[in-house]
Every structure is written in structure tokens, then in C-alpha cells.
mmCIF file of C-alpha atoms in Angstrom:
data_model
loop_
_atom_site.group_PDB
_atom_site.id
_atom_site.type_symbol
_atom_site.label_atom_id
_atom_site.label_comp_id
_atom_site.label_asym_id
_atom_site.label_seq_id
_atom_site.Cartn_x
_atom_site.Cartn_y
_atom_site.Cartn_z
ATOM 1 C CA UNK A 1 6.526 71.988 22.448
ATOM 2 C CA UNK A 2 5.025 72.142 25.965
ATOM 3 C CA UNK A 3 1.774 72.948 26.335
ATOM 4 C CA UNK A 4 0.415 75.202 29.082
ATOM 5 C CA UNK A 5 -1.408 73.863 31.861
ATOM 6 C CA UNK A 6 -4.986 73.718 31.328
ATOM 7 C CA UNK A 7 -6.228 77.038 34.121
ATOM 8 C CA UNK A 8 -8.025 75.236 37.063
ATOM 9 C CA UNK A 9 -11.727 75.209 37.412
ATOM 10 C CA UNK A 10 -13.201 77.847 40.092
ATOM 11 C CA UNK A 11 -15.005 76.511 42.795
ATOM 12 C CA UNK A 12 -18.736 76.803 42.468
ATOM 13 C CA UNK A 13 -19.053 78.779 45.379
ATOM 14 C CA UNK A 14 -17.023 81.797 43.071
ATOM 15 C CA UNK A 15 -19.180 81.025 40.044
ATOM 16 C CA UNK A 16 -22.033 81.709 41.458
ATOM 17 C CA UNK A 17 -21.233 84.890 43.376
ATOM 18 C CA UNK A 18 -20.097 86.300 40.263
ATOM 19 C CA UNK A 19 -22.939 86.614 38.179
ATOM 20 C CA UNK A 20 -24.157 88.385 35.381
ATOM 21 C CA UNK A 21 -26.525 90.924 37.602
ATOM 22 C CA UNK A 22 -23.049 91.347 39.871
ATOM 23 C CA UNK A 23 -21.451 92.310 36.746
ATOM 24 C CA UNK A 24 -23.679 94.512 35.773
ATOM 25 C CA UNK A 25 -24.159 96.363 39.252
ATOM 26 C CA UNK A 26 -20.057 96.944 39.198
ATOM 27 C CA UNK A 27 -20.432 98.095 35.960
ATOM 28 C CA UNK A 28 -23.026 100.655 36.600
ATOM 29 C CA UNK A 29 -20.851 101.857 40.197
ATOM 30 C CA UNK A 30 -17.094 101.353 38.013
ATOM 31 C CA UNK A 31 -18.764 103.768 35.078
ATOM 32 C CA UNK A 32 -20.468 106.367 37.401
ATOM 33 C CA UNK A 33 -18.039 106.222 40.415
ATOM 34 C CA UNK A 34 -20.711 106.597 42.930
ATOM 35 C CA UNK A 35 -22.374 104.484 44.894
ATOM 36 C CA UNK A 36 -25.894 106.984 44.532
ATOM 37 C CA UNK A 37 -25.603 107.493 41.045
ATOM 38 C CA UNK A 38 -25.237 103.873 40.127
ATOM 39 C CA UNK A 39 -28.304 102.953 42.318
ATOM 40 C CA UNK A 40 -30.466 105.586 40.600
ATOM 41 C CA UNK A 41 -29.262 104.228 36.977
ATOM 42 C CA UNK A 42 -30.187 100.495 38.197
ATOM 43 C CA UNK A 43 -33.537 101.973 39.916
ATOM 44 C CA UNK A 44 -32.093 99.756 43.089
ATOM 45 C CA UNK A 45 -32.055 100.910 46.759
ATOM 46 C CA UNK A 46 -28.044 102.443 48.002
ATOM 47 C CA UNK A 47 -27.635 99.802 50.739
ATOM 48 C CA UNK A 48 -29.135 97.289 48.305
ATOM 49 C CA UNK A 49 -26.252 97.957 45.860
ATOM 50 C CA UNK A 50 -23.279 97.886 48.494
ATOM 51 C CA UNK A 51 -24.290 94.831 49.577
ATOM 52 C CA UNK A 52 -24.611 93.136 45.869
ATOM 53 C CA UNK A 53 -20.926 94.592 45.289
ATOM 54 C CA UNK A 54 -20.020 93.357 48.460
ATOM 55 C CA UNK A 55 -20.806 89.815 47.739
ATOM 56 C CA UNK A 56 -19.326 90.258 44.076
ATOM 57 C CA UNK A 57 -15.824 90.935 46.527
ATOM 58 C CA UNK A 58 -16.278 88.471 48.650
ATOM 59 C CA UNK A 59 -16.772 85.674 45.828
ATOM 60 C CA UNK A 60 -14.230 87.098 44.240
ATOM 61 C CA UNK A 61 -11.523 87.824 46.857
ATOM 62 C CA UNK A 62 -10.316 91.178 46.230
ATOM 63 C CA UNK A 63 -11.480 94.407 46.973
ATOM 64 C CA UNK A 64 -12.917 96.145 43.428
ATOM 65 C CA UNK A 65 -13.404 100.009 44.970
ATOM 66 C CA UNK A 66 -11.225 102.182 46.936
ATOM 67 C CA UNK A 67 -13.474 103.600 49.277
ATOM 68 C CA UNK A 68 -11.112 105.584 51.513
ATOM 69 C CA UNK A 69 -11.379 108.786 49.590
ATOM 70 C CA UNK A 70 -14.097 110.993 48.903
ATOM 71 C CA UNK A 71 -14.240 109.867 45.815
ATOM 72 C CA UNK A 72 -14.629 105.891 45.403
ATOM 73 C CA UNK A 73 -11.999 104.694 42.514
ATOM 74 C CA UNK A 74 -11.278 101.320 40.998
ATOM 75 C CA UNK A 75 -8.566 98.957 42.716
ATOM 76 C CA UNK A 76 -5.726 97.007 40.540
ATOM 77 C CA UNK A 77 -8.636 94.129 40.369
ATOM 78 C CA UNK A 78 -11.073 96.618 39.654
ATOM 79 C CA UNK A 79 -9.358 97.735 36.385
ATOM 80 C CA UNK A 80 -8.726 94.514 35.343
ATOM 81 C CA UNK A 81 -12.232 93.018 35.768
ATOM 82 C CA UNK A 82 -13.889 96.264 34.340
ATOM 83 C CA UNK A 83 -12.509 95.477 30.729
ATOM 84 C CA UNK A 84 -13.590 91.631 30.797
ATOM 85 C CA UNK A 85 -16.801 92.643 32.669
ATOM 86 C CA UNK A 86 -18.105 94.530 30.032
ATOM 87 C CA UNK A 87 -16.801 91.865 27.357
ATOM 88 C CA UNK A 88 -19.372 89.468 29.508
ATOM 89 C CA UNK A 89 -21.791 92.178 29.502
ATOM 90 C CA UNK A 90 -21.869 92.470 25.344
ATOM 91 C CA UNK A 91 -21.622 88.437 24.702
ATOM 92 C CA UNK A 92 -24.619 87.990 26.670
ATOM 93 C CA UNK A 93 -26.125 90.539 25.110
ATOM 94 C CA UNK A 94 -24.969 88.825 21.606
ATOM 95 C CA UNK A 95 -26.171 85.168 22.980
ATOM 96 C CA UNK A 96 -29.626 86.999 23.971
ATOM 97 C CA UNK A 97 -30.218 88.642 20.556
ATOM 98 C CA UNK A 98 -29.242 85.374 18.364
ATOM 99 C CA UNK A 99 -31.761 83.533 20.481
ATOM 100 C CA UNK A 100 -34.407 85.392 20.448
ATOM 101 C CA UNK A 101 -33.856 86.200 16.205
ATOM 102 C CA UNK A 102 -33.217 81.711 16.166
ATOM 103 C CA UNK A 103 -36.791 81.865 17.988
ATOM 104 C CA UNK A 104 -38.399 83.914 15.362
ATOM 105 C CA UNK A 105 -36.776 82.466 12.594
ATOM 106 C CA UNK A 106 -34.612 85.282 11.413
ATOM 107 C CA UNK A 107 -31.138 82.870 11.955
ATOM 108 C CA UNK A 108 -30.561 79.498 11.290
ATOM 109 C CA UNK A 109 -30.063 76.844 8.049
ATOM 110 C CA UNK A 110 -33.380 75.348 6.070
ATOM 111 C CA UNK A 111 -32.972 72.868 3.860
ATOM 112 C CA UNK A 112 -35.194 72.566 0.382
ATOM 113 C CA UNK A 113 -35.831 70.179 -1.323
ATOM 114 C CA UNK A 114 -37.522 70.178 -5.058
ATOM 115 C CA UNK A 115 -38.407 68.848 -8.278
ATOM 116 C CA UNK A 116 -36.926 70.400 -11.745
ATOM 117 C CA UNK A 117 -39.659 71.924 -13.287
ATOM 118 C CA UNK A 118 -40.447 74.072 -10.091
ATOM 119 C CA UNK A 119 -37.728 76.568 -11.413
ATOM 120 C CA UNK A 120 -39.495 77.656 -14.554
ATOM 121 C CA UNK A 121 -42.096 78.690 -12.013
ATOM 122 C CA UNK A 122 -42.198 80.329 -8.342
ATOM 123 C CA UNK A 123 -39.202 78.632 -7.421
ATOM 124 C CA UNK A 124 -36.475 81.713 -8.336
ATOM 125 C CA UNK A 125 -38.805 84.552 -7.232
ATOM 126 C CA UNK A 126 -39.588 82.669 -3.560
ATOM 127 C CA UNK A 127 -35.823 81.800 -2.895
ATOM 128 C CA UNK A 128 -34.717 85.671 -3.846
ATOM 129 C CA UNK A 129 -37.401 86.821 -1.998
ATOM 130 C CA UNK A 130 -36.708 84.981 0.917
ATOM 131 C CA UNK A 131 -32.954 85.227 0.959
ATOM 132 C CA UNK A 132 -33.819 89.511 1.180
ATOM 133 C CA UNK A 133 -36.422 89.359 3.958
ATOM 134 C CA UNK A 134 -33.818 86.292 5.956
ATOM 135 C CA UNK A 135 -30.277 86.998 4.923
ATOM 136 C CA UNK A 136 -29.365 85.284 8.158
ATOM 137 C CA UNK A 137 -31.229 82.080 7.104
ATOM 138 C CA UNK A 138 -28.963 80.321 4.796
ATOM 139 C CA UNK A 139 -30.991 78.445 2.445
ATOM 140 C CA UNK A 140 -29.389 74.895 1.000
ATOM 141 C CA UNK A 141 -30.904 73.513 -2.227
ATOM 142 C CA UNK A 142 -31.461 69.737 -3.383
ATOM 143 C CA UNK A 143 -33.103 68.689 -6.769
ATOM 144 C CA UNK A 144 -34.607 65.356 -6.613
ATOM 145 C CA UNK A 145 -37.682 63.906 -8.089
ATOM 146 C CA UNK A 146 -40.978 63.576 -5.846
ATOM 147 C CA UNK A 147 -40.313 59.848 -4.191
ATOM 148 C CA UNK A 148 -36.398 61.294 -3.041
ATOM 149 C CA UNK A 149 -38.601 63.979 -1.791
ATOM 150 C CA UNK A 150 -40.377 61.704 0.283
ATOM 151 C CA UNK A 151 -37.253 59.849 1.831
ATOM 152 C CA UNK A 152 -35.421 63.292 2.357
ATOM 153 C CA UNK A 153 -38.296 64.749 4.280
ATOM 154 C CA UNK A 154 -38.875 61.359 6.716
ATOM 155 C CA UNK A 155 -34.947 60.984 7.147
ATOM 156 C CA UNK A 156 -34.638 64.960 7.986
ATOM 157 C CA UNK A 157 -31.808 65.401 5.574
ATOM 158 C CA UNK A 158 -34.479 68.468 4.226
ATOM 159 C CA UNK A 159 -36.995 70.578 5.677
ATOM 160 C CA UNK A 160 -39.124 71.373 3.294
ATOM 161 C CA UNK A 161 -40.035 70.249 -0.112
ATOM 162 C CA UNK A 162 -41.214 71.317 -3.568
ATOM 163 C CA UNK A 163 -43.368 68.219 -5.037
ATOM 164 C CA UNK A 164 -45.236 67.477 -8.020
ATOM 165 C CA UNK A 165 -48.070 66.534 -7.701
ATOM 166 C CA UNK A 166 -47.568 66.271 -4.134
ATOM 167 C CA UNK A 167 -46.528 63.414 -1.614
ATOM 168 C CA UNK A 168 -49.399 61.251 0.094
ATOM 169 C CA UNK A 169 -47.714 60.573 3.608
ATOM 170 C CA UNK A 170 -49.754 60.748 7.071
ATOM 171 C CA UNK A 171 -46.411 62.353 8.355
ATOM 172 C CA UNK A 172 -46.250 64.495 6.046
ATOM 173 C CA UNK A 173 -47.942 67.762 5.137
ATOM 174 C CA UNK A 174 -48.583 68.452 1.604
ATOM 175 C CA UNK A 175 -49.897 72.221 0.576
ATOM 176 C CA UNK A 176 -51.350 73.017 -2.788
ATOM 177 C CA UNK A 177 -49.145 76.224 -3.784
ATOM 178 C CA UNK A 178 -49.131 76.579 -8.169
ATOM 179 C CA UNK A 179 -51.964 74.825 -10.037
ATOM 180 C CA UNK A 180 -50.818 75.381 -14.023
ATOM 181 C CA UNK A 181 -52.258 73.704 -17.005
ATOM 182 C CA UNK A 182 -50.357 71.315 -18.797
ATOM 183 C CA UNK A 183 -49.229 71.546 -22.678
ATOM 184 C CA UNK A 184 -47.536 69.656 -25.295
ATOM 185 C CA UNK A 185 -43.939 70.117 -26.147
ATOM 186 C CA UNK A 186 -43.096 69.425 -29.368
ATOM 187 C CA UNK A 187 -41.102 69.773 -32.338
ATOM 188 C CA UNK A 188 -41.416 72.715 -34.090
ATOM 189 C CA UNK A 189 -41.465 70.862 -37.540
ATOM 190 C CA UNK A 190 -44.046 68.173 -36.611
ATOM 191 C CA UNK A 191 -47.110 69.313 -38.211
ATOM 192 C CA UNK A 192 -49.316 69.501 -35.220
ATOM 193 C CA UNK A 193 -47.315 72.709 -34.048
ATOM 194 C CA UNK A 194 -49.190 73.769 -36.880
ATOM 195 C CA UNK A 195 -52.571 74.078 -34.994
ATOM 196 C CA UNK A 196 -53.171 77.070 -32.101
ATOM 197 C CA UNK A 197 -54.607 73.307 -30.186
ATOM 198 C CA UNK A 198 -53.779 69.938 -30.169
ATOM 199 C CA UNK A 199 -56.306 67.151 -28.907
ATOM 200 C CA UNK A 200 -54.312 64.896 -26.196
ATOM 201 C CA UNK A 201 -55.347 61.848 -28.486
ATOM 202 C CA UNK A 202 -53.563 63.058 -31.746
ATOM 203 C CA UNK A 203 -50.392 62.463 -29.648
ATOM 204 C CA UNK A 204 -50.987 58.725 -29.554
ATOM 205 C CA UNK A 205 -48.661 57.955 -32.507
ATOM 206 C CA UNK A 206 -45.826 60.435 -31.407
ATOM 207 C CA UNK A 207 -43.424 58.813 -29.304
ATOM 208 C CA UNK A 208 -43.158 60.556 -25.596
ATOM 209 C CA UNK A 209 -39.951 61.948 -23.756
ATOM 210 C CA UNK A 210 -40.729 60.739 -20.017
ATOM 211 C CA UNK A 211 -39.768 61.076 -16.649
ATOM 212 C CA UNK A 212 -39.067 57.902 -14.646
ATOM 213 C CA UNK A 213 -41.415 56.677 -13.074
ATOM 214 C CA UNK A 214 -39.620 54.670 -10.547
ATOM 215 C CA UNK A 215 -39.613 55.027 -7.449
ATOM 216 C CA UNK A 216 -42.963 56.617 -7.285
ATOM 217 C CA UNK A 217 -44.961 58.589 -6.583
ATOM 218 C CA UNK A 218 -44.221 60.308 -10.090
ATOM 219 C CA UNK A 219 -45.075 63.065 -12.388
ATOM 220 C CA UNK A 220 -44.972 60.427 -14.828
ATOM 221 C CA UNK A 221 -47.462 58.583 -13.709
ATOM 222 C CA UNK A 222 -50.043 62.062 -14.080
ATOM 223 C CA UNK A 223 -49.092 62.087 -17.641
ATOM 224 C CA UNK A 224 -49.772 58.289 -18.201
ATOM 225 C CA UNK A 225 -52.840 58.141 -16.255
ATOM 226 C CA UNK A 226 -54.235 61.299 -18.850
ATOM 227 C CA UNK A 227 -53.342 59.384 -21.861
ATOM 228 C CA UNK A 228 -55.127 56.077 -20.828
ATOM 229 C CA UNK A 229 -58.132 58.209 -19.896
ATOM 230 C CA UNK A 230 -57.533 59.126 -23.759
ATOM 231 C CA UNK A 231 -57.836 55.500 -24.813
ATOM 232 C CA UNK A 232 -53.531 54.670 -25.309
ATOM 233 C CA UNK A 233 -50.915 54.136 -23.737
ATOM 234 C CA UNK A 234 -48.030 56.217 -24.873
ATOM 235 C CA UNK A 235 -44.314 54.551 -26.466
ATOM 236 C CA UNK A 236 -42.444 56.014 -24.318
ATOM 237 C CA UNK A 237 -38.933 56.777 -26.600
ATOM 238 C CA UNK A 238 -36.621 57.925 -23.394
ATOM 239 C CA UNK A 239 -36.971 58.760 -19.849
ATOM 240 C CA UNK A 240 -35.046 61.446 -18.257
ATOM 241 C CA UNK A 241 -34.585 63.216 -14.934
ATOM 242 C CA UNK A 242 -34.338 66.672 -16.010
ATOM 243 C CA UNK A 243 -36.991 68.688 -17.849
ATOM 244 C CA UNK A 244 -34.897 70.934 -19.464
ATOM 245 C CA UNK A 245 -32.931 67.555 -20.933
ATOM 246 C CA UNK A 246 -36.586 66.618 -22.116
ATOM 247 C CA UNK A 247 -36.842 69.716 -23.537
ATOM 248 C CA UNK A 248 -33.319 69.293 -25.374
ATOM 249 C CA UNK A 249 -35.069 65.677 -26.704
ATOM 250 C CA UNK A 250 -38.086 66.954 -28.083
ATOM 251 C CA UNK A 251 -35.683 70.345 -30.104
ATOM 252 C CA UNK A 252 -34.123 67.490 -31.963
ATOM 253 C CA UNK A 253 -36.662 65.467 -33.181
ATOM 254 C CA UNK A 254 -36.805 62.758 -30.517
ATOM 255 C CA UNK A 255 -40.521 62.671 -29.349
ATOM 256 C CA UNK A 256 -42.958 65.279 -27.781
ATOM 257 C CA UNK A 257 -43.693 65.888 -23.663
ATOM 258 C CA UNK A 258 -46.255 67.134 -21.544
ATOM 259 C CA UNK A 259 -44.629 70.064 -19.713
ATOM 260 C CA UNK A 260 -46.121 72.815 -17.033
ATOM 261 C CA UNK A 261 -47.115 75.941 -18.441
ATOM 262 C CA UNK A 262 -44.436 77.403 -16.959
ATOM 263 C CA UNK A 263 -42.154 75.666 -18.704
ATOM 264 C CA UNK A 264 -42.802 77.651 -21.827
ATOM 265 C CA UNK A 265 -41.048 80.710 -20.636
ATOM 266 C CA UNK A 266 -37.340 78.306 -21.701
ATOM 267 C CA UNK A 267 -37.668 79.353 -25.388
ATOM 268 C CA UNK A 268 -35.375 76.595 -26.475
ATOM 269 C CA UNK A 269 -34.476 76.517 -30.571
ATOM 270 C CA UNK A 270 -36.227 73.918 -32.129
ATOM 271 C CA UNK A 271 -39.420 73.825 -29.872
ATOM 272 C CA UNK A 272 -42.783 74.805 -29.978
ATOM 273 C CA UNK A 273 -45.542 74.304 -27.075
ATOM 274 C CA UNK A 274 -48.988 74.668 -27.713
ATOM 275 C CA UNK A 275 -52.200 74.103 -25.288
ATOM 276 C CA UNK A 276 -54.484 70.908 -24.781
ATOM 277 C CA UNK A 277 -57.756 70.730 -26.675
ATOM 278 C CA UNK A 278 -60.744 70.723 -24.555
ATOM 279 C CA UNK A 279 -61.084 69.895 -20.752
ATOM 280 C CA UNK A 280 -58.088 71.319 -19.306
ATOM 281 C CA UNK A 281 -55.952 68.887 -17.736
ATOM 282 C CA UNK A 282 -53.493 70.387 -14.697
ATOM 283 C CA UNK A 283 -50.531 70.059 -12.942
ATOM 284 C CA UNK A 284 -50.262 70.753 -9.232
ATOM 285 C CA UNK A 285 -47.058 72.179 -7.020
ATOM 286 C CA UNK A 286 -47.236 71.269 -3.902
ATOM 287 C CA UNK A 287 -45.204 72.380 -0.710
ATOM 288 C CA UNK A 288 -44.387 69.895 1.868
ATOM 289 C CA UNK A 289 -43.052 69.326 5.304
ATOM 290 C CA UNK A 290 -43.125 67.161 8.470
ATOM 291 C CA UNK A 291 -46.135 67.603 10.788
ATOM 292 C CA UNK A 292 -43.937 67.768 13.831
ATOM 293 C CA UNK A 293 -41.299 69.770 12.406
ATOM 294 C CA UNK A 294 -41.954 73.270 14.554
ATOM 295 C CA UNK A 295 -39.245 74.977 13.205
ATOM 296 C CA UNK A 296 -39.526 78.785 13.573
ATOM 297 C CA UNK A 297 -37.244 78.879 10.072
ATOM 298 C CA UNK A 298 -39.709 76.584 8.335
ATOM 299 C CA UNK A 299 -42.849 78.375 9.822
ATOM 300 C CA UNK A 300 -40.991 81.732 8.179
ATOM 301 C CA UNK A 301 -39.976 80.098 4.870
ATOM 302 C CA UNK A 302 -43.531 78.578 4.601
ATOM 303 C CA UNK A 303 -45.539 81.581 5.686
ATOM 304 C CA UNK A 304 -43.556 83.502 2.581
ATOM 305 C CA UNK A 305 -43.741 80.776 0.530
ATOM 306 C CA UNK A 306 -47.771 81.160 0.796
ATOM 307 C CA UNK A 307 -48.089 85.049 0.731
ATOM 308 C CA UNK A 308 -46.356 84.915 -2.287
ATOM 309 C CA UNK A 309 -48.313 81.948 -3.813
ATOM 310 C CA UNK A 310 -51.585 82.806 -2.958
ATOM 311 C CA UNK A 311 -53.015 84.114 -6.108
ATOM 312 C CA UNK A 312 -51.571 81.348 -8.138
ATOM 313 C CA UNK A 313 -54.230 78.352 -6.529
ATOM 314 C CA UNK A 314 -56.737 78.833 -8.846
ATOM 315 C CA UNK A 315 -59.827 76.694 -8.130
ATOM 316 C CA UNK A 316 -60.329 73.955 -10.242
ATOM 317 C CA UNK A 317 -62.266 74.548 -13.212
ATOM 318 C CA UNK A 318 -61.263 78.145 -13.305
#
């Protein structure tokens, strides 16, 4: 099949006497059909206006107005630019409005990044929330554990990041946005679900459903850092990357796990959770990001992300 010829280039010279303010002036005169009218609607000066549509002519090379009646009408090029002028006039307009909403935030793609157990918490409330106030934002999801985090934020493949406890990078901002205690998850038949409390040491002879705790940093390493402080080191009877497989471990017998708070709310057959005896020990949610990223559609997603969060920071020791 043969192709058309590709439409040759204008000269510069053309391009640049027909611009979008030319456009806009033979607009104004093609709509109103008078020279006066159009000036007053542009709040330009008569000769002013002849002389800008004179140009716009002369770039061009055809007369747009038939001025040798009484009343001015459009010429043969005249009625065909009017159509295409006013097709300029609106796609501008368009280009305008998408950069000025891409500026604000309003369009655009973020990528998030987070760990599992965020979505028993603020995760599904902060992603509906923001997909109603910026349904021009698409928001793309990635679960990973805390150390992927870390990778995905420094290689840009995400924007922003949901971390437990948070990632300790220069480069890398890291915001304190849940603080929940942590409890035991356990069988429902062991006989410590039997107490309202359980002491973090009575858990030394239960085996422990873990999360990997390579490559760190790791909520894993929290967990085993609280039971040394205990005086043991838990056997640790599987390791999993998903807390609602942990959860599916400890309904069938195979060991207990420390869990968020929020975690609770998955009323899964089989378990029970109950709080930690004495000092309350605590898990922290952090949000994080680059500290060069200036993003409008992070500095949205992040400002909602903290209005929404605000009264779940408790101070420690609350």
C-alpha cells in the first residue's frame, strides 16, 4: 500500500506569525464580524487589532476577511481556519488546565509501596479516601516487606512507602503515622487464651510463627529483640511473608505470633488474641519517601495521608 507523503514542514517565519494570540484575535473579529466589537471584547485598541490580523494574513498568505462590504465576512480561508482555530483555541486550553491540575497534584500516577499488616489498619480507609478527593491520580499498589521497601524507594520504582517500623536511610524520610500495641496470637485451645493477659515470658516454650528476617531491616527483628529483653530467644517453628498466612499457622495449631492490634479486627476460626502483660510494648507505621522527591502528587497523597493519621500517634507511654 502506498503511503502518503509525509505534509512538509512550514517555514518558521509562518509558525511564528501564526500564533496562539493571532488565533485568538481572528477568533474574536470571525465570531463578532466587526472589527469594533472584537476590539472591545479583547479590551485592545481598533488599529491595534487590524494590524495583529494583518500580520496573521500576511504569515499566512491569504486574505481571512472580506472587507469590501459594509459588513466584513469570512473568505474561503477564513472558513476553513475558523473551525481548526478554535480546535487550537480548546487544546490549549486542555494542555493549560492538565498542567496546572499536574502542578497541584490533582493528575498524575503515585506509586505505594507497603508492608502486609498495614491493611488491617489505615491502609483501606487512606487509599479510598484518597482515590475520592484524586480520582485523576491513579494510585498503583506493591506489597513488599520493609528492606524491598528500601530498594523500591532509592531505585524510584515507588514513591512512597508504608514501613514497619520504619526505614533508617539519610535519603530517605521516614514519618511516624500509627503507633499500636502489640498482642499475642494464639491458638484458641492453648490454655493461655485462657487468661484476659499473657506475660511476654510465658511464651518462651511456645514455638513462634515469624516473619523473615532477611534482608533487614525487619519486623522480625522488633519481635526478637522484645523476647531477649524477656530473657529467651524464641524457636522460631516457620517464617512467612504474609500475616494473614501467620495468622492461618497459629488457627491450626502451629505456634503463636506477635501481631499489631489491628490485626485483631481478621476474626479468623481457630484464633484468639489477647494483650501483653505489663509495660506495653508497640509497633510503629511509618510513612516514607525520598527527600528530593518534590512531587506535587506525593506532597497531596502525604498531606492526606497525615490529616487522616493524626490522632492515631499517640505519645509514647500513653
Amino acid at each position: 500500500m502506498k503511503r502518503s507523503p509525509k505534509p512538509e514542514p512550514l517555514p518558521r517565519a509562518v509558525l511564528s506569525g501564526v500564533d496562539v494570540r493571532r488565533l485568538r484575535y481572528f477568533l474574536a473579529v470571525a465570531e463578532e464580524l466587526h472589527f469594533g466589537r472584537a476590539a472591545e471584547r479583547l479590551y485592545i485598541a481598533q488599529p491595534a487589532l487590524s494590524r495583529q490580523i494583518a500580520s496573521l494574513e500576511n504569515a499566512i498568505g491569504a486574505l481571512l476577511f472580506d472587507r469590501s462590504r459594509s459588513v466584513i465576512q469570512l473568505t474561503p480561508a477564513g472558513e476553513a481556519l475558523l473551525p481548526r482555530a478554535r480546535d487550537i483555541q480548546a487544546r490549549v486550553a486542555d494542555a493549560v488546565r492538565v498542567a496546572r491540575r499536574a502542578a497541584e497534584g490533582l493528575v498524575g500516577v503515585i506509586q505505594v509501596g507497603f508492608v502486609g499488616s498495614a491493611t488491617f489498619s489505615i491502609l483501606p480507609g487512606v487509599f479510598n479516601a484518597y482515590r475520592e478527593q484524586y480520582p485523576e491520580v491513579e494510585l498503583v499498589l506493591h506489597a513488599m516487606n520493609t528492606a524491598e521497601l528500601r530498594v523500591a524507594l532509592r531505585d524510584r520504582s515507588i514513591d512512597v512507602a508504608f514501613a514497619r517500623p520504619g526505614i533508617q536511610d539519610p535519603d530517605i524520610v521516614s514519618e511516624v503515622v500509627q503507633r499500636e500495641p502489640l498482642i499475642v496470637a494464639l491458638p484458641d485451645t492453648d490454655v493461655l487464651a485462657e487468661q484476659s493477659h499473657i506475660a511476654l515470658a510465658d511464651l518462651a516454650v511456645r514455638p513462634f510463627i515469624l516473619y523473615p528476617r532477611q534482608p533487614r531491616p525487619s519486623f522480625a527483628d522488633h519481635v526478637l529483640d522484645l523476647c531477649r529483653a524477656e530473657g529467651f530467644t524464641p524457636e522460631i517453628a516457620q517464617e512467612t511473608l504474609e500475616i494473614q498466612t501467620a495468622l492461618s499457622l497459629v488457627s491450626v495449631g502451629a505456634g503463636v505470633s506477635l501481631v499489631p492490634e489491628s490485626t485483631s479486627e481478621a476474626q479468623l476460626h481457630g484464633v484468639a488474641y489477647r494483650p501483653l502483660l505489663g509495660q506495653e510494648r508497640e509497633t510503629q507505621l511509618s510513612l516514607a519517601y525520598l527527600r528530593d522527591n518534590r512531587s506535587s502528587v506525593l506532597g497531596g497523597f502525604c498531606a492526606l495521608v497525615r490529616e487522616r493519621t493524626r490522632s492515631q500517634i499517640r505519645p509514647r507511654g500513653s
